[in-house]
mmCIF file of C-alpha atoms in Angstrom:
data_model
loop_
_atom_site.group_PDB
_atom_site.id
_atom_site.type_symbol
_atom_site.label_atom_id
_atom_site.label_comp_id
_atom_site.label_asym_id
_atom_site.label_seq_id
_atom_site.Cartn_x
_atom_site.Cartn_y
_atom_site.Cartn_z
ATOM 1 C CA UNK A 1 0.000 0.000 0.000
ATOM 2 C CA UNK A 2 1.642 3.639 -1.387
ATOM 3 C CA UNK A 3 2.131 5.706 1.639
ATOM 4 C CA UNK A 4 -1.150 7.961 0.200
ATOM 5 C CA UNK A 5 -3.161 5.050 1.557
ATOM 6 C CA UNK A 6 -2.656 5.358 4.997
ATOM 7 C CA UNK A 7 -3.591 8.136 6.650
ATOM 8 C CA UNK A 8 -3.944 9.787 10.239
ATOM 9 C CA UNK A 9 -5.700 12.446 11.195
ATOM 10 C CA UNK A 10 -5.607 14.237 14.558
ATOM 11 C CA UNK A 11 -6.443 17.631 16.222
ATOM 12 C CA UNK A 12 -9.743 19.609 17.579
ATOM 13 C CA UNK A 13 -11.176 20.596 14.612
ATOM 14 C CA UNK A 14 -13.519 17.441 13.785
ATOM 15 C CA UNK A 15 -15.384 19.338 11.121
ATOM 16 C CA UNK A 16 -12.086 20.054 9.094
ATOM 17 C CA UNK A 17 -10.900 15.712 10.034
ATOM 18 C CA UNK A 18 -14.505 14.799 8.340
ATOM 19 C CA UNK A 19 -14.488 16.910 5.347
ATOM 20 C CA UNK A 20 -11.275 15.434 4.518
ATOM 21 C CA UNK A 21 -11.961 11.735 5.201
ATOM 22 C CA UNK A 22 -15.229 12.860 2.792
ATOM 23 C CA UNK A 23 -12.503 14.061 0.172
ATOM 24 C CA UNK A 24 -10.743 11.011 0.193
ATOM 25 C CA UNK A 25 -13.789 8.878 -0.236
ATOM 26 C CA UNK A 26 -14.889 10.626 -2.864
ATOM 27 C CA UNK A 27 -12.117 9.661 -4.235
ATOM 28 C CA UNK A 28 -11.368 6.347 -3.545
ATOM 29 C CA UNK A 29 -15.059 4.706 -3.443
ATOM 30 C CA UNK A 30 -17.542 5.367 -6.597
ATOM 31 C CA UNK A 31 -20.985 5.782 -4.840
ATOM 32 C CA UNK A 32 -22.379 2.576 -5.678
ATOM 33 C CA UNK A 33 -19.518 0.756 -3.778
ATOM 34 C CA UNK A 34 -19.835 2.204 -0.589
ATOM 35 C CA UNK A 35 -22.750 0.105 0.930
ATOM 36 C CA UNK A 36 -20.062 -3.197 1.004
ATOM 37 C CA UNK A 37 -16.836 -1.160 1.087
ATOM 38 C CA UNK A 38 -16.887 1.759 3.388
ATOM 39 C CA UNK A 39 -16.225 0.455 6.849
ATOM 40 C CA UNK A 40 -16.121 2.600 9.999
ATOM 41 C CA UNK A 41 -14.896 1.223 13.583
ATOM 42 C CA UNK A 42 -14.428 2.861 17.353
ATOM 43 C CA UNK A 43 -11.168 1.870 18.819
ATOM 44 C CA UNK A 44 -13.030 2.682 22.202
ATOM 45 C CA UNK A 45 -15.068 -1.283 21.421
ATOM 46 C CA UNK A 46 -13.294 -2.456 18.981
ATOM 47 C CA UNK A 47 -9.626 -3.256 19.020
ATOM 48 C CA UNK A 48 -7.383 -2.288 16.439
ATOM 49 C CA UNK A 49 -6.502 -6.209 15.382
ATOM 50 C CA UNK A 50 -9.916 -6.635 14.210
ATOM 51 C CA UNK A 51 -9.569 -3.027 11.961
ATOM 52 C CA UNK A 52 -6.575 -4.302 10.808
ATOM 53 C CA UNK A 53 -8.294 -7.906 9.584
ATOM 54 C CA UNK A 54 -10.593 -5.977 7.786
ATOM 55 C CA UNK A 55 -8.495 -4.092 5.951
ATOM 56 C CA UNK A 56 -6.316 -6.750 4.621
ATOM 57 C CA UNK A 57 -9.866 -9.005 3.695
ATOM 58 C CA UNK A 58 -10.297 -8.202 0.390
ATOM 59 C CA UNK A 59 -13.176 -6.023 -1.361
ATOM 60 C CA UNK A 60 -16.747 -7.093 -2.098
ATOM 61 C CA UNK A 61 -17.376 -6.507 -6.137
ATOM 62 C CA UNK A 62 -14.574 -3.500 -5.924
ATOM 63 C CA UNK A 63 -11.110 -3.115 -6.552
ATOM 64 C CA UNK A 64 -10.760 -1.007 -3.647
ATOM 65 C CA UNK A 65 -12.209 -0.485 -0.182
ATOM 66 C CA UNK A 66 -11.732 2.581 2.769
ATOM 67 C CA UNK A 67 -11.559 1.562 6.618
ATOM 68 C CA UNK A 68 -12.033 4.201 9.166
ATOM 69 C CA UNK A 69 -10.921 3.604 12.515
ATOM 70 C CA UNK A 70 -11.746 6.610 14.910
ATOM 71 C CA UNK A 71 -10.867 7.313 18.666
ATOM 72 C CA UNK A 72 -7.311 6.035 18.198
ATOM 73 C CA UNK A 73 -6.199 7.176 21.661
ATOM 74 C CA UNK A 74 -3.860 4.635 22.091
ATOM 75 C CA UNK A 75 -1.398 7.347 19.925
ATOM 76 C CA UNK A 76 -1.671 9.729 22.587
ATOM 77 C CA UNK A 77 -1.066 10.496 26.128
ATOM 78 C CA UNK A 78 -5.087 10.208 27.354
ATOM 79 C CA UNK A 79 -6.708 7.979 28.548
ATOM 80 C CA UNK A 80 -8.994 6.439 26.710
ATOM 81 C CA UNK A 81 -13.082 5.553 28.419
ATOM 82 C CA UNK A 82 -12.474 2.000 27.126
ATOM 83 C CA UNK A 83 -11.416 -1.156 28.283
ATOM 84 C CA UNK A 84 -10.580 -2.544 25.155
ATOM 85 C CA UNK A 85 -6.910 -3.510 24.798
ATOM 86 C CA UNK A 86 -5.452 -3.303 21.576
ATOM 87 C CA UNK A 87 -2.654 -5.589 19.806
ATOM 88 C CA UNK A 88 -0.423 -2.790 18.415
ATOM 89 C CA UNK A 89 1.927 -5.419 16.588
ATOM 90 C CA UNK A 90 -0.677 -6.111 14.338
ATOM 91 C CA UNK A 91 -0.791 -2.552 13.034
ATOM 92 C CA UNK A 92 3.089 -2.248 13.303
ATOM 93 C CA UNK A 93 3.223 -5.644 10.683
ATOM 94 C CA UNK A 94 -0.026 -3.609 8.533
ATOM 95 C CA UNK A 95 2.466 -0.635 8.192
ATOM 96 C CA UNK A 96 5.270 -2.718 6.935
ATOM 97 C CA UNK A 97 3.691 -5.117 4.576
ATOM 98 C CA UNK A 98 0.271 -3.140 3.534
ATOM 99 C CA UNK A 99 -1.858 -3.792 0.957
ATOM 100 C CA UNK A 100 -2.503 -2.101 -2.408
ATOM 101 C CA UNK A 101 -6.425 -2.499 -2.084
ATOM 102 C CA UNK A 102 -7.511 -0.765 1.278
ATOM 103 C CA UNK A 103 -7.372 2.410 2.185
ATOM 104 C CA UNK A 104 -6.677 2.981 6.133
ATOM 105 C CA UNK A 105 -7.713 6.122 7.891
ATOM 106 C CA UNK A 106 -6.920 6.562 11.664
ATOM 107 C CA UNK A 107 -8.438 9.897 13.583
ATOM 108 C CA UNK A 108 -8.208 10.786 17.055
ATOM 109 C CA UNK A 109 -9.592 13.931 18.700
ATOM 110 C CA UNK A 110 -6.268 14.706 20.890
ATOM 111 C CA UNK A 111 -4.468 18.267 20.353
ATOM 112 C CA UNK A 112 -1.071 16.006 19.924
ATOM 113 C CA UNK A 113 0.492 12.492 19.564
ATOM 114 C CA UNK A 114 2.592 10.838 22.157
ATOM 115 C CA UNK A 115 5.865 11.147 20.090
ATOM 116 C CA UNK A 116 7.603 8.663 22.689
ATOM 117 C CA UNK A 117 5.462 6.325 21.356
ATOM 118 C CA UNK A 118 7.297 3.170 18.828
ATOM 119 C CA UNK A 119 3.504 3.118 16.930
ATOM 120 C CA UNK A 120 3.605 6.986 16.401
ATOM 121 C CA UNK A 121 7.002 7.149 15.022
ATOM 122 C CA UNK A 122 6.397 4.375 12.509
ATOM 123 C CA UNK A 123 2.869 5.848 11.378
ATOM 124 C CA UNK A 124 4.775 9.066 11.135
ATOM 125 C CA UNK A 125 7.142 7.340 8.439
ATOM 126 C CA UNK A 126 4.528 5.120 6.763
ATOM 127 C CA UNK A 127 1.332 7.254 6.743
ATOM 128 C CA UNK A 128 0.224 10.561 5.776
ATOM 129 C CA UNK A 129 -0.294 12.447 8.836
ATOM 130 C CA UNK A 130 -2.208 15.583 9.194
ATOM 131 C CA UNK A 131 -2.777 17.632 12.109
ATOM 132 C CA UNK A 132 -6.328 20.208 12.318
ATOM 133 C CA UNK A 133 -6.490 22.792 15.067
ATOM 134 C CA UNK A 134 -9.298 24.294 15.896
ATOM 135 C CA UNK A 135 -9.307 27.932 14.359
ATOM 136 C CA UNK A 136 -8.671 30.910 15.593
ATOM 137 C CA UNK A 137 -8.438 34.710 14.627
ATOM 138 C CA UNK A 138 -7.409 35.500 10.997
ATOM 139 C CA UNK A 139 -7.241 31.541 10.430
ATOM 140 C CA UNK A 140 -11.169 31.445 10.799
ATOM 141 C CA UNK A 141 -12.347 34.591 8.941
ATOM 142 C CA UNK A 142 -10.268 33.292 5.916
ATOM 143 C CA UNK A 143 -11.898 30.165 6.130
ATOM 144 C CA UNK A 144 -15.402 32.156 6.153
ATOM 145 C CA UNK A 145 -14.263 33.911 3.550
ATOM 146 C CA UNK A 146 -13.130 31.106 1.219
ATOM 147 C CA UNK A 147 -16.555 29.093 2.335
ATOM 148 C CA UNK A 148 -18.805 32.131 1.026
ATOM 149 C CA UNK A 149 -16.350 32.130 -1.956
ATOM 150 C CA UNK A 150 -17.289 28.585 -3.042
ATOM 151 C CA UNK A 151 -20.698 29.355 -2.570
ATOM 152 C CA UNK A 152 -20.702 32.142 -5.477
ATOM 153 C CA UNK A 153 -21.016 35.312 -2.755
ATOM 154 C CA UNK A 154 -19.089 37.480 -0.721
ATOM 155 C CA UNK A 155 -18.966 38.415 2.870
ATOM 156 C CA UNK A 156 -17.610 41.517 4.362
ATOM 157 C CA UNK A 157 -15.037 41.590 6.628
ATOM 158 C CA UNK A 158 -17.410 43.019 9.715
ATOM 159 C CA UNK A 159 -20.278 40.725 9.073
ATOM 160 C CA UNK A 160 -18.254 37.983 9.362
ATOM 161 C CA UNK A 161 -16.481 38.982 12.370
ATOM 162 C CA UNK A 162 -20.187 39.446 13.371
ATOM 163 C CA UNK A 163 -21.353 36.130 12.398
ATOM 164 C CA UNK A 164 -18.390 34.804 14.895
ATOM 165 C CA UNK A 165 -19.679 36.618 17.101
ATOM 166 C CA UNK A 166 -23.307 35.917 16.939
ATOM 167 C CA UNK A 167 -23.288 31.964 16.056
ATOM 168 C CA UNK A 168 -20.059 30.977 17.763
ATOM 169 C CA UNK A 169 -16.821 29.230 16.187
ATOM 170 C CA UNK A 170 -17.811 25.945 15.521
ATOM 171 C CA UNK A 171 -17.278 25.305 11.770
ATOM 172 C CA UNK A 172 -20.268 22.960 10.921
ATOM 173 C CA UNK A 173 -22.598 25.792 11.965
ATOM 174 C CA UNK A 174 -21.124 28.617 10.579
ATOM 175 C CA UNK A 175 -21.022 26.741 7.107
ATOM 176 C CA UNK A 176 -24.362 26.155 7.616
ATOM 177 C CA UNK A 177 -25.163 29.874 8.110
ATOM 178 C CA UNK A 178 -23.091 30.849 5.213
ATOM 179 C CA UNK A 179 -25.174 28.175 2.961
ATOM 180 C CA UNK A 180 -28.231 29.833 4.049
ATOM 181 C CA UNK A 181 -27.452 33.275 3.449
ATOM 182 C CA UNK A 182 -26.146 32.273 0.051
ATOM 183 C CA UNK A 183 -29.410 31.484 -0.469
ATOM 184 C CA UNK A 184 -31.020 34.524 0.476
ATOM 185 C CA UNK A 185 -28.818 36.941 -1.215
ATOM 186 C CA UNK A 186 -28.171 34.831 -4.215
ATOM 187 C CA UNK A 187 -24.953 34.175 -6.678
ATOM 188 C CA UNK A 188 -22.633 37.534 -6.834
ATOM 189 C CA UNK A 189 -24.163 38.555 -4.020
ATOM 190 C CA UNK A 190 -22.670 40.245 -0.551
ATOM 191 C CA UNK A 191 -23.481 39.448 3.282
ATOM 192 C CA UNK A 192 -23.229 42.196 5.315
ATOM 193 C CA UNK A 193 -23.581 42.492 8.995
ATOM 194 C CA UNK A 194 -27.443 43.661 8.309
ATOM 195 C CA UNK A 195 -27.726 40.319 6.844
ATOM 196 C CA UNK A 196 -26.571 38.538 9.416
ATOM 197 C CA UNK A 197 -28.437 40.089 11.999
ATOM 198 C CA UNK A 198 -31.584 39.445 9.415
ATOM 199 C CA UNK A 199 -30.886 35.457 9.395
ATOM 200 C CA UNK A 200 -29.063 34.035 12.207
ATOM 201 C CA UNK A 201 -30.723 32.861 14.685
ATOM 202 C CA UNK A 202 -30.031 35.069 18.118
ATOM 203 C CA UNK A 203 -29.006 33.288 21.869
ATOM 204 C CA UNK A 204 -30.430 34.817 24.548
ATOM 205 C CA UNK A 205 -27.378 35.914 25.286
ATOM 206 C CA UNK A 206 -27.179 38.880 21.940
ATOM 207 C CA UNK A 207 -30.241 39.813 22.557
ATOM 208 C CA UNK A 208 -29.578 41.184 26.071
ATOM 209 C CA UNK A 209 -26.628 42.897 24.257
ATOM 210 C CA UNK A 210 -29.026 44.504 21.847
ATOM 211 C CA UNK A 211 -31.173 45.545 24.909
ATOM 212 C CA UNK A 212 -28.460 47.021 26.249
ATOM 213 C CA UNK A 213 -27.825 48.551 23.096
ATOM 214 C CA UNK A 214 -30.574 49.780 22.879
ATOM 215 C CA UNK A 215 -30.705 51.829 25.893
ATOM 216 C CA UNK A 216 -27.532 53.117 25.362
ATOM 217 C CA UNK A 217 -29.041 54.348 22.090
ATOM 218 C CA UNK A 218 -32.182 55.705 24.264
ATOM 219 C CA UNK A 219 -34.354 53.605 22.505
ATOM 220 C CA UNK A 220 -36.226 52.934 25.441
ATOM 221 C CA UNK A 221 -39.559 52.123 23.769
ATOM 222 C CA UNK A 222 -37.800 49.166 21.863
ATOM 223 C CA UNK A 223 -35.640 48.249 24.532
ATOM 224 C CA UNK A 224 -38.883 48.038 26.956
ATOM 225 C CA UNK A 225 -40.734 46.000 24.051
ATOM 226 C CA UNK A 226 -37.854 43.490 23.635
ATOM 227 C CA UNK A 227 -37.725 42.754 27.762
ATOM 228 C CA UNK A 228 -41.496 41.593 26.934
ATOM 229 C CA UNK A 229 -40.489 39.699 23.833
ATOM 230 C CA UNK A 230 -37.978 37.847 25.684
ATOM 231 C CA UNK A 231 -40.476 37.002 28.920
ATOM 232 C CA UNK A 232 -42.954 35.897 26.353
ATOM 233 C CA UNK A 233 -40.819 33.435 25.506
ATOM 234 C CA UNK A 234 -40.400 31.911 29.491
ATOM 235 C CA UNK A 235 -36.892 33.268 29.479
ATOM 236 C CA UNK A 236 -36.421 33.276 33.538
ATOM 237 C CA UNK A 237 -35.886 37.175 34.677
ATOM 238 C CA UNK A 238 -32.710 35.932 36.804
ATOM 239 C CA UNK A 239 -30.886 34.766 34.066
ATOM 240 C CA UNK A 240 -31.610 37.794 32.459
ATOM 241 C CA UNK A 241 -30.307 39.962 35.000
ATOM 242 C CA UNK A 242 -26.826 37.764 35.293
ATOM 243 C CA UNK A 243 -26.660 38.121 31.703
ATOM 244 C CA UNK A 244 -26.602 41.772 31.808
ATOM 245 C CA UNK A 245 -24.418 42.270 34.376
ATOM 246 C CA UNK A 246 -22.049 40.003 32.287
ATOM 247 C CA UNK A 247 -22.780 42.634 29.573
ATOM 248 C CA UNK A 248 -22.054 46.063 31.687
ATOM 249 C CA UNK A 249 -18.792 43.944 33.248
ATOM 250 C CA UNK A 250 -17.302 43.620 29.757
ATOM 251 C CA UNK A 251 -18.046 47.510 29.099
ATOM 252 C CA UNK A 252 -16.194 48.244 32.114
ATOM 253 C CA UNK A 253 -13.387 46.124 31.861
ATOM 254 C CA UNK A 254 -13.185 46.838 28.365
ATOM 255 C CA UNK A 255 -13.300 50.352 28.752
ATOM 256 C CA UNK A 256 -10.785 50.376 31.772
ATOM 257 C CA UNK A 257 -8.241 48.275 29.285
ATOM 258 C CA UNK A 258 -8.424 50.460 26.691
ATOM 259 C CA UNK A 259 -7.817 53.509 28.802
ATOM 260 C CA UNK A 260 -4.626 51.603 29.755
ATOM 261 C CA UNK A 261 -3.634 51.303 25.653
ATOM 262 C CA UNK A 262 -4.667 47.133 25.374
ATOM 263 C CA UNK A 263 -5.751 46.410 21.578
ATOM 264 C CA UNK A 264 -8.772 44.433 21.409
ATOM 265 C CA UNK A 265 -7.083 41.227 20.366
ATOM 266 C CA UNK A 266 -5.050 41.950 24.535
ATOM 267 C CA UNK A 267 -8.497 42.676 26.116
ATOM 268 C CA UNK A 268 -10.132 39.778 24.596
ATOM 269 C CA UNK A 269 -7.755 37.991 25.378
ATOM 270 C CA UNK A 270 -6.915 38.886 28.984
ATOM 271 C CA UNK A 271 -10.933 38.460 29.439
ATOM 272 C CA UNK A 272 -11.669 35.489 27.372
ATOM 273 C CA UNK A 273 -14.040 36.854 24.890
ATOM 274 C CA UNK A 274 -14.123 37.698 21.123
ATOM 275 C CA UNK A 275 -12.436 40.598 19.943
ATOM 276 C CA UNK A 276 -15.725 41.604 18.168
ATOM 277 C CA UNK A 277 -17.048 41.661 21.671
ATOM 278 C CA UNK A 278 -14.786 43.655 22.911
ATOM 279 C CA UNK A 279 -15.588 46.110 19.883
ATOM 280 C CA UNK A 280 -19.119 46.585 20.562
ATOM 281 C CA UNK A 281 -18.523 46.551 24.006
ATOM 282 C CA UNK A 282 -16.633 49.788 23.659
ATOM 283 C CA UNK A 283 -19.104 51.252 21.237
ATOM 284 C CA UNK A 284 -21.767 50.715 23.914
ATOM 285 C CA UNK A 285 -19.868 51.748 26.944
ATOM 286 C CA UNK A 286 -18.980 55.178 25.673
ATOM 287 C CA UNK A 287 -22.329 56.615 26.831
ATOM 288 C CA UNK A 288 -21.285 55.435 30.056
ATOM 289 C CA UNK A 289 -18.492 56.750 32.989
ATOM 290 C CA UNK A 290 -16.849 54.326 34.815
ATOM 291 C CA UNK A 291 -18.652 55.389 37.943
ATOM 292 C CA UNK A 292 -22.259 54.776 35.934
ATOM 293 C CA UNK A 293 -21.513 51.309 34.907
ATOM 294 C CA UNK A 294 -19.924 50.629 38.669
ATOM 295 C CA UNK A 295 -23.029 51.872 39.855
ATOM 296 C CA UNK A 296 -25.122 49.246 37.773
ATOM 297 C CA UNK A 297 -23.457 46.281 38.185
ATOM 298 C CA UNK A 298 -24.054 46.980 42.014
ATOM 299 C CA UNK A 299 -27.597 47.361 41.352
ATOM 300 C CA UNK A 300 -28.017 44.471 39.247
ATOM 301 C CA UNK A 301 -26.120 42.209 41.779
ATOM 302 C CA UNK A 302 -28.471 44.045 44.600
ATOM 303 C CA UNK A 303 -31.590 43.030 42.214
ATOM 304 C CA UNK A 304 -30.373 39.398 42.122
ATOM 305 C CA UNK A 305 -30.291 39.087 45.330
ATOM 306 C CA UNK A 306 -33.979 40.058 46.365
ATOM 307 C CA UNK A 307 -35.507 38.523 43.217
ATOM 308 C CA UNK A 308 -33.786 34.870 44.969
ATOM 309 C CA UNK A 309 -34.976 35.899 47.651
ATOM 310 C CA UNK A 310 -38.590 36.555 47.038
ATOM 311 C CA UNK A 311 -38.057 40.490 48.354
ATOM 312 C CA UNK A 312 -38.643 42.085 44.766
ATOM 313 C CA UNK A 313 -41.107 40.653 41.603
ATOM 314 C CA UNK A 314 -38.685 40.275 38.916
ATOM 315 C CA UNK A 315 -40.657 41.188 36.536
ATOM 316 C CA UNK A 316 -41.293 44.809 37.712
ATOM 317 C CA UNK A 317 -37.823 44.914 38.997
ATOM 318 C CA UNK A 318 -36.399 44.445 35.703
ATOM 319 C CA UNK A 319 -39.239 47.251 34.317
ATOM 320 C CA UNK A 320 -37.617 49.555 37.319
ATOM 321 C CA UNK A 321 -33.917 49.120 36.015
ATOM 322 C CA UNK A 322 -34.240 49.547 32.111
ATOM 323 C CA UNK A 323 -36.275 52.836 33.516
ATOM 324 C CA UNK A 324 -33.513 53.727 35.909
ATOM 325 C CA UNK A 325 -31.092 53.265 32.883
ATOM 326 C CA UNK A 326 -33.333 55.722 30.522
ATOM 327 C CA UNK A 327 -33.131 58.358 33.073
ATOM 328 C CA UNK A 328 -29.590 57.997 33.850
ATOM 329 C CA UNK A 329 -29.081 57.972 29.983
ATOM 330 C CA UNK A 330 -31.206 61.122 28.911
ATOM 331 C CA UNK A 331 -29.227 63.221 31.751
#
């Protein structure tokens, strides 16, 4: 077997490990083959001996055949939830006398191999071995970028910063998102961050930030109408009020930070939040002082406190604060 035909694939990123081991199917295995020739194991039941027997068993009606064998911890330095023990000479003798009719694809979902290891030096030298991080930063707006690109469309650089943002980092979604505004503004055309705030679908969590935004904006009327919104749909008051003082936290901390020269990249990552967060963040805490949003965060914590303990209905003490916000606003 040429060294092309036995792979390993390893890293965080499982959307990147299965759109490659769908690559290489595509490849190897016409459709119509697949049913009797496309075999997929879990190291954590079954032990690699058997993977290996199936490999070297020759195809049914094909001249060639692809084994998967996934959660191949026994190349790293966890512990795997198994008690399966595995014959690693078997897979050692694969490696040096492999056949020219299988294809062999190993995965694990482990940020690194245990180099010490005998296995993982010989796979090194006999396999193709590819590593997938999870992305990060510039790594994963590119890859937005190039996603929208195959889709026939464009995406600016803010909206998808914003669609981070909004829908998370996870690449299976955020394909999904891009496929779907695709559709919506058709081939040749442009997502913006309008768009994206049109389509994706909104966590609990933005849409305190856009009542927040809102009364930073003294849209009080809309910020009033979205509290009802949201306890129309049984989202519980407290967890409203915990996620707001998250919100006027970040605009403090942010704001403190970048009085102190920190880029965004620094205060995100000092906090643990997305740049883009800490962008908006500033934008909203600008109609703020320091003293103001001190001053809220205590009264949010104070509000917690007697809505837990029965002192205060939540609903009219969340009516109280956005009120208490207006009027600190329009002065």
């Amino acid at each position: 077997m040429p060294k092309s035909s036995i792979y390993l694939f390893y890293g965080l990123e499982s959307y990147l490990i299965e759109q490659k081991i769908e690559q290489i199917i595509h490849q190897r295995l016409p459709f119509e083959e697949r049913e009797m020739n496309l075999i997929t194991y879990d190291l954590q039941v079954t032990p690699i001996e058997e993977v290996i027997q199936e490999a070297e068993t020759l195809p049914f009606l094909s001249e060639h055949k692809v084994v998967i064998a996934k959660n191949a911890y026994f190349l790293t330095g966890q512990k795997a939830n198994t008690k399966v023990e595995h014959e690693i000479e078997s897979l050692e003798r694969f490696l040096e006398n492999p056949v020219d009719y299988s294809t062999l694809i190993l995965t694990v979902f482990s940020e690194k191999l245990d180099e010490r290891k005998k296995i993982t030096k010989i796979l090194k030298q006999a396999a193709t071995v590819e590593s997938f991080a999870t992305l990060k930063g510039k790594e994963l707006a590119d890859w937005i970028h190039k996603i929208a690109q195959t889709e026939g469309i464009e995406i600016s650089s803010d909206a998808a910063q914003f669609l981070i943002y909004t829908v998370g980092e996870e690449l299976q979604i955020l394909n999904q998102e891009i496929k779907k505004m695709a559709l919506y503004v058709g081939k040749g055309g442009k997502i913006d961050q309008k768009v994206v705030k049109e389509l994706t679908a909104r966590t609990l969590e933005q849409n305190v930030f856009s009542l927040v935004e809102q009364v930073a904006n003294l849209e009080i009327d809309q910020a009033i109408r979205m509290l009802y919104d949201l306890l129309k749909n049984k989202e519980e008051p407290i967890k409203i009020v915990a996620l707001l003082a998250k919100q006027f936290r970040l605009m403090l901390f942010a704001k403190e930070l970048s009085q102190k020269g920190y880029s965004n990249q620094q205060i995100g990552n000092h906090i643990g939040v997305h740049p883009y967060a800490v962008q908006l963040a500033l934008q909203q805490g600008r109609g703020f002082s320091e003293q103001e949003l001190k001053g809220i965060i205590k009264k949010l914590a104070e509000m917690d406190f007697e809505m837990k303990t029965g002192k205060k209905d939540k609903v009219l003490a969340l009516e109280l604060f956005l009120l208490s916000l207006t009027r600190m606003k329009s002065k």
